[in-house]
PDB file of C-alpha atoms in Angstrom:
ATOM      1  CA  MET A   1     -41.831  11.149  22.330  1.00 48.00           C
ATOM      2  CA  GLY A   2     -43.288   7.687  21.741  1.00 57.00           C
ATOM      3  CA  SER A   3     -42.076   7.718  18.147  1.00 72.00           C
ATOM      4  CA  TRP A   4     -38.461   8.298  19.253  1.00 73.00           C
ATOM      5  CA  LYS A   5     -38.684   5.333  21.581  1.00 73.00           C
ATOM      6  CA  LYS A   6     -39.981   3.181  18.709  1.00 73.00           C
ATOM      7  CA  PHE A   7     -37.246   4.560  16.466  1.00 71.00           C
ATOM      8  CA  ILE A   8     -34.457   3.678  18.900  1.00 78.00           C
ATOM      9  CA  MET A   9     -35.833   0.524  20.523  1.00 76.00           C
ATOM     10  CA  GLY A  10     -37.792  -0.775  17.558  1.00 75.00           C
ATOM     11  CA  GLU A  11     -41.219  -2.321  17.454  1.00 72.00           C
ATOM     12  CA  LYS A  12     -42.314  -5.694  18.684  1.00 74.00           C
ATOM     13  CA  MET A  13     -41.783  -8.288  15.968  1.00 72.00           C
ATOM     14  CA  PRO A  14     -45.211  -9.118  14.559  1.00 69.00           C
ATOM     15  CA  ASP A  15     -46.361 -12.739  14.706  1.00 71.00           C
ATOM     16  CA  LYS A  16     -48.136 -14.134  11.651  1.00 67.00           C
ATOM     17  CA  ASP A  17     -50.880 -15.591  13.844  1.00 73.00           C
ATOM     18  CA  ASP A  18     -51.484 -12.375  15.801  1.00 76.00           C
ATOM     19  CA  PRO A  19     -54.906 -11.044  14.717  1.00 78.00           C
ATOM     20  CA  GLN A  20     -53.603  -7.457  14.779  1.00 77.00           C
ATOM     21  CA  TYR A  21     -51.009  -8.223  12.090  1.00 80.00           C
ATOM     22  CA  LYS A  22     -52.669 -11.166  10.304  1.00 82.00           C
ATOM     23  CA  GLU A  23     -54.228  -9.125   7.484  1.00 83.00           C
ATOM     24  CA  ARG A  24     -51.037  -7.129   6.930  1.00 82.00           C
ATOM     25  CA  TYR A  25     -48.963 -10.347   6.904  1.00 83.00           C
ATOM     26  CA  GLU A  26     -51.232 -12.003   4.341  1.00 86.00           C
ATOM     27  CA  LYS A  27     -51.190  -8.897   2.128  1.00 89.00           C
ATOM     28  CA  ASP A  28     -47.363  -8.741   2.241  1.00 89.00           C
ATOM     29  CA  VAL A  29     -47.027 -12.466   1.479  1.00 90.00           C
ATOM     30  CA  ASP A  30     -49.453 -12.161  -1.444  1.00 93.00           C
ATOM     31  CA  ALA A  31     -47.532  -9.169  -2.842  1.00 94.00           C
ATOM     32  CA  GLY A  32     -44.262 -11.115  -2.568  1.00 93.00           C
ATOM     33  CA  ARG A  33     -45.732 -14.114  -4.362  1.00 93.00           C
ATOM     34  CA  ARG A  34     -47.124 -11.951  -7.161  1.00 95.00           C
ATOM     35  CA  PHE A  35     -43.748 -10.259  -7.643  1.00 94.00           C
ATOM     36  CA  ALA A  36     -41.918 -13.611  -7.659  1.00 92.00           C
ATOM     37  CA  ARG A  37     -44.360 -14.976 -10.228  1.00 93.00           C
ATOM     38  CA  TRP A  38     -44.072 -11.819 -12.370  1.00 95.00           C
ATOM     39  CA  SER A  39     -40.247 -11.733 -12.303  1.00 94.00           C
ATOM     40  CA  GLY A  40     -39.733 -15.489 -12.683  1.00 93.00           C
ATOM     41  CA  LEU A  41     -37.956 -15.852  -9.354  1.00 93.00           C
ATOM     42  CA  ASP A  42     -40.365 -18.603  -8.327  1.00 92.00           C
ATOM     43  CA  ARG A  43     -39.341 -20.772 -11.302  1.00 95.00           C
ATOM     44  CA  LEU A  44     -35.650 -20.051 -10.686  1.00 95.00           C
ATOM     45  CA  ALA A  45     -36.005 -20.991  -7.011  1.00 94.00           C
ATOM     46  CA  ALA A  46     -37.789 -24.202  -7.986  1.00 95.00           C
ATOM     47  CA  LYS A  47     -34.983 -25.129 -10.420  1.00 95.00           C
ATOM     48  CA  VAL A  48     -32.293 -24.416  -7.817  1.00 94.00           C
ATOM     49  CA  GLN A  49     -34.203 -26.465  -5.230  1.00 95.00           C
ATOM     50  CA  ASP A  50     -34.597 -29.332  -7.711  1.00 96.00           C
ATOM     51  CA  PHE A  51     -30.862 -29.259  -8.500  1.00 95.00           C
ATOM     52  CA  ALA A  52     -30.044 -29.181  -4.773  1.00 95.00           C
ATOM     53  CA  ASN A  53     -32.287 -32.194  -4.135  1.00 96.00           C
ATOM     54  CA  LYS A  54     -30.844 -34.216  -7.026  1.00 96.00           C
ATOM     55  CA  HIS A  55     -27.159 -33.304  -6.563  1.00 95.00           C
ATOM     56  CA  THR A  56     -26.721 -32.691  -2.846  1.00 95.00           C
ATOM     57  CA  LYS A  57     -22.931 -32.926  -2.649  1.00 96.00           C
ATOM     58  CA  THR A  58     -22.366 -30.865  -5.780  1.00 96.00           C
ATOM     59  CA  PHE A  59     -24.737 -28.169  -4.552  1.00 96.00           C
ATOM     60  CA  LEU A  60     -23.005 -28.018  -1.170  1.00 96.00           C
ATOM     61  CA  ALA A  61     -19.593 -27.881  -2.882  1.00 97.00           C
ATOM     62  CA  ILE A  62     -20.766 -24.950  -5.039  1.00 96.00           C
ATOM     63  CA  VAL A  63     -22.260 -23.063  -2.086  1.00 96.00           C
ATOM     64  CA  PHE A  64     -19.331 -23.628   0.262  1.00 97.00           C
ATOM     65  CA  GLY A  65     -16.866 -22.964  -2.559  1.00 98.00           C
ATOM     66  CA  PHE A  66     -18.494 -19.598  -3.116  1.00 97.00           C
ATOM     67  CA  VAL A  67     -18.364 -18.835   0.612  1.00 98.00           C
ATOM     68  CA  ILE A  68     -14.683 -19.841   0.824  1.00 98.00           C
ATOM     69  CA  LEU A  69     -13.880 -17.779  -2.286  1.00 98.00           C
ATOM     70  CA  CYS A  70     -15.548 -14.699  -0.762  1.00 98.00           C
ATOM     71  CA  PHE A  71     -13.728 -15.259   2.528  1.00 98.00           C
ATOM     72  CA  GLY A  72     -10.405 -15.630   0.706  1.00 98.00           C
ATOM     73  CA  MET A  73     -10.984 -12.436  -1.268  1.00 97.00           C
ATOM     74  CA  ASN A  74     -11.763 -10.567   1.958  1.00 97.00           C
ATOM     75  CA  VAL A  75      -8.573 -11.851   3.597  1.00 96.00           C
ATOM     76  CA  TYR A  76      -6.574 -10.894   0.491  1.00 96.00           C
ATOM     77  CA  ARG A  77      -8.021  -7.354   0.471  1.00 95.00           C
ATOM     78  CA  MET A  78      -7.375  -6.974   4.209  1.00 93.00           C
ATOM     79  CA  GLY A  79      -3.771  -8.037   3.607  1.00 91.00           C
ATOM     80  CA  LEU A  80      -3.398  -5.402   0.891  1.00 88.00           C
ATOM     81  CA  VAL A  81      -4.776  -2.713   3.160  1.00 84.00           C
ATOM     82  CA  TRP A  82      -2.581  -3.849   6.065  1.00 85.00           C
ATOM     83  CA  SER A  83       0.602  -3.820   3.988  1.00 82.00           C
ATOM     84  CA  HIS A  84      -0.200  -0.504   2.324  1.00 77.00           C
ATOM     85  CA  SER A  85       2.293   2.262   3.062  1.00 69.00           C
ATOM     86  CA  GLY A  86       1.683   3.979   6.356  1.00 71.00           C
ATOM     87  CA  GLU A  87       2.211   7.513   5.099  1.00 76.00           C
ATOM     88  CA  ARG A  88      -0.956   9.517   5.139  1.00 79.00           C
ATOM     89  CA  LYS A  89      -1.722  12.180   2.607  1.00 82.00           C
ATOM     90  CA  SER A  90      -4.321  14.863   2.831  1.00 87.00           C
ATOM     91  CA  ALA A  91      -6.855  15.241   0.055  1.00 90.00           C
ATOM     92  CA  VAL A  92      -5.048  18.374  -1.146  1.00 92.00           C
ATOM     93  CA  GLU A  93      -1.738  16.505  -1.402  1.00 90.00           C
ATOM     94  CA  GLN A  94      -3.390  13.684  -3.321  1.00 89.00           C
ATOM     95  CA  GLN A  95      -4.978  16.139  -5.760  1.00 93.00           C
ATOM     96  CA  ASP A  96      -1.681  17.984  -6.223  1.00 93.00           C
ATOM     97  CA  GLU A  97       0.055  14.703  -7.017  1.00 92.00           C
ATOM     98  CA  LEU A  98      -2.639  13.773  -9.542  1.00 93.00           C
ATOM     99  CA  ILE A  99      -2.371  17.190 -11.219  1.00 94.00           C
ATOM    100  CA  LYS A 100       1.435  16.941 -11.423  1.00 93.00           C
ATOM    101  CA  ASN A 101       1.169  13.471 -12.975  1.00 92.00           C
ATOM    102  CA  ARG A 102      -1.389  14.732 -15.478  1.00 92.00           C
ATOM    103  CA  HIS A 103       0.853  17.676 -16.443  1.00 90.00           C
ATOM    104  CA  ARG A 104       3.809  15.295 -16.870  1.00 90.00           C
ATOM    105  CA  ARG A 105       1.766  13.063 -19.163  1.00 88.00           C
ATOM    106  CA  VAL A 106       0.541  16.055 -21.197  1.00 85.00           C
ATOM    107  CA  ARG A 107       4.076  17.455 -21.569  1.00 83.00           C
ATOM    108  CA  LYS A 108       5.354  14.053 -22.662  1.00 81.00           C
ATOM    109  CA  ALA A 109       2.537  13.671 -25.192  1.00 76.00           C
ATOM    110  CA  VAL A 110       3.080  17.169 -26.582  1.00 73.00           C
ATOM    111  CA  SER A 111       6.832  16.666 -26.890  1.00 73.00           C
ATOM    112  CA  SER A 112       6.331  13.339 -28.678  1.00 69.00           C
ATOM    113  CA  VAL A 113       3.927  14.986 -31.148  1.00 62.00           C
ATOM    114  CA  HIS A 114       6.413  17.733 -31.962  1.00 63.00           C
ATOM    115  CA  CYS A 115       9.277  15.362 -32.747  1.00 64.00           C
ATOM    116  CA  VAL A 116      10.615  15.629 -36.252  1.00 57.00           C
ATOM    117  CA  PRO A 117      12.688  13.122 -38.227  1.00 58.00           C
ATOM    118  CA  PRO A 118      16.455  13.434 -37.630  1.00 58.00           C
ATOM    119  CA  SER A 119      17.285  14.520 -41.215  1.00 59.00           C
ATOM    120  CA  ILE A 120      14.870  17.465 -41.077  1.00 60.00           C
ATOM    121  CA  ASN A 121      15.990  18.279 -37.572  1.00 62.00           C
ATOM    122  CA  LYS A 122      19.671  18.380 -38.713  1.00 67.00           C
ATOM    123  CA  ASP A 123      18.875  20.858 -41.536  1.00 68.00           C
ATOM    124  CA  TYR A 124      16.837  22.981 -39.140  1.00 69.00           C
ATOM    125  CA  GLN A 125      19.612  23.008 -36.540  1.00 70.00           C
ATOM    126  CA  GLU A 126      22.144  24.077 -39.192  1.00 75.00           C
ATOM    127  CA  SER A 127      19.912  26.954 -40.319  1.00 74.00           C
ATOM    128  CA  VAL A 128      19.366  28.057 -36.725  1.00 69.00           C
ATOM    129  CA  THR A 129      23.099  27.929 -36.068  1.00 74.00           C
ATOM    130  CA  LYS A 130      23.818  29.955 -39.224  1.00 74.00           C
ATOM    131  CA  ASN A 131      21.204  32.560 -38.250  1.00 67.00           C
ATOM    132  CA  ASN A 132      22.568  32.792 -34.729  1.00 65.00           C
ATOM    133  CA  GLN A 133      26.137  33.195 -35.980  1.00 68.00           C
ATOM    134  CA  ASP A 134      25.111  35.916 -38.409  1.00 63.00           C
ATOM    135  CA  ASN A 135      22.523  37.414 -36.077  1.00 61.00           C
ATOM    136  CA  GLY A 136      22.192  40.423 -38.376  1.00 56.00           C
ATOM    137  CA  LEU A 137      25.411  41.957 -37.041  1.00 57.00           C
ATOM    138  CA  SER A 138      27.778  41.031 -39.841  1.00 54.00           C
ATOM    139  CA  ASP A 139      30.047  43.706 -41.347  1.00 54.00           C
ATOM    140  CA  THR A 140      28.720  43.142 -44.825  1.00 53.00           C
ATOM    141  CA  LYS A 141      25.287  44.518 -45.383  1.00 52.00           C
ATOM    142  CA  GLU A 142      23.118  43.638 -48.262  1.00 52.00           C
ATOM    143  CA  ASP A 143      20.943  46.400 -49.632  1.00 45.00           C
TER     144      ASP A 143
END
């Protein structure tokens, strides 16, 4: 039961000077430093810090510009969601609509592939009309 209490309430935040957690803290810090050195994040952080120290106003403009841009994008997306049509569709209705659209596109593509030039189509239509008029029921039979 003690583990559930820890799971819900959480553990006491360890202090870096607490002897119980001191060794664990130092091991975690050392692992973080080794990873930063291996991946080059320490050099990148040093370059960013150097730029921030040399160009304070520019750095703040970049950071706050990024924050304002993100905020603006969030407001824009919330506006799109708010103004979206209020009709709700079930998942089945949405899938049916997608399938109907796909069938429409396939039928359109197939019909455009089977188009023939008008001159050939005119000759074909004349032959079909002649065959339909004759239809094998004429009085004159050829043997």
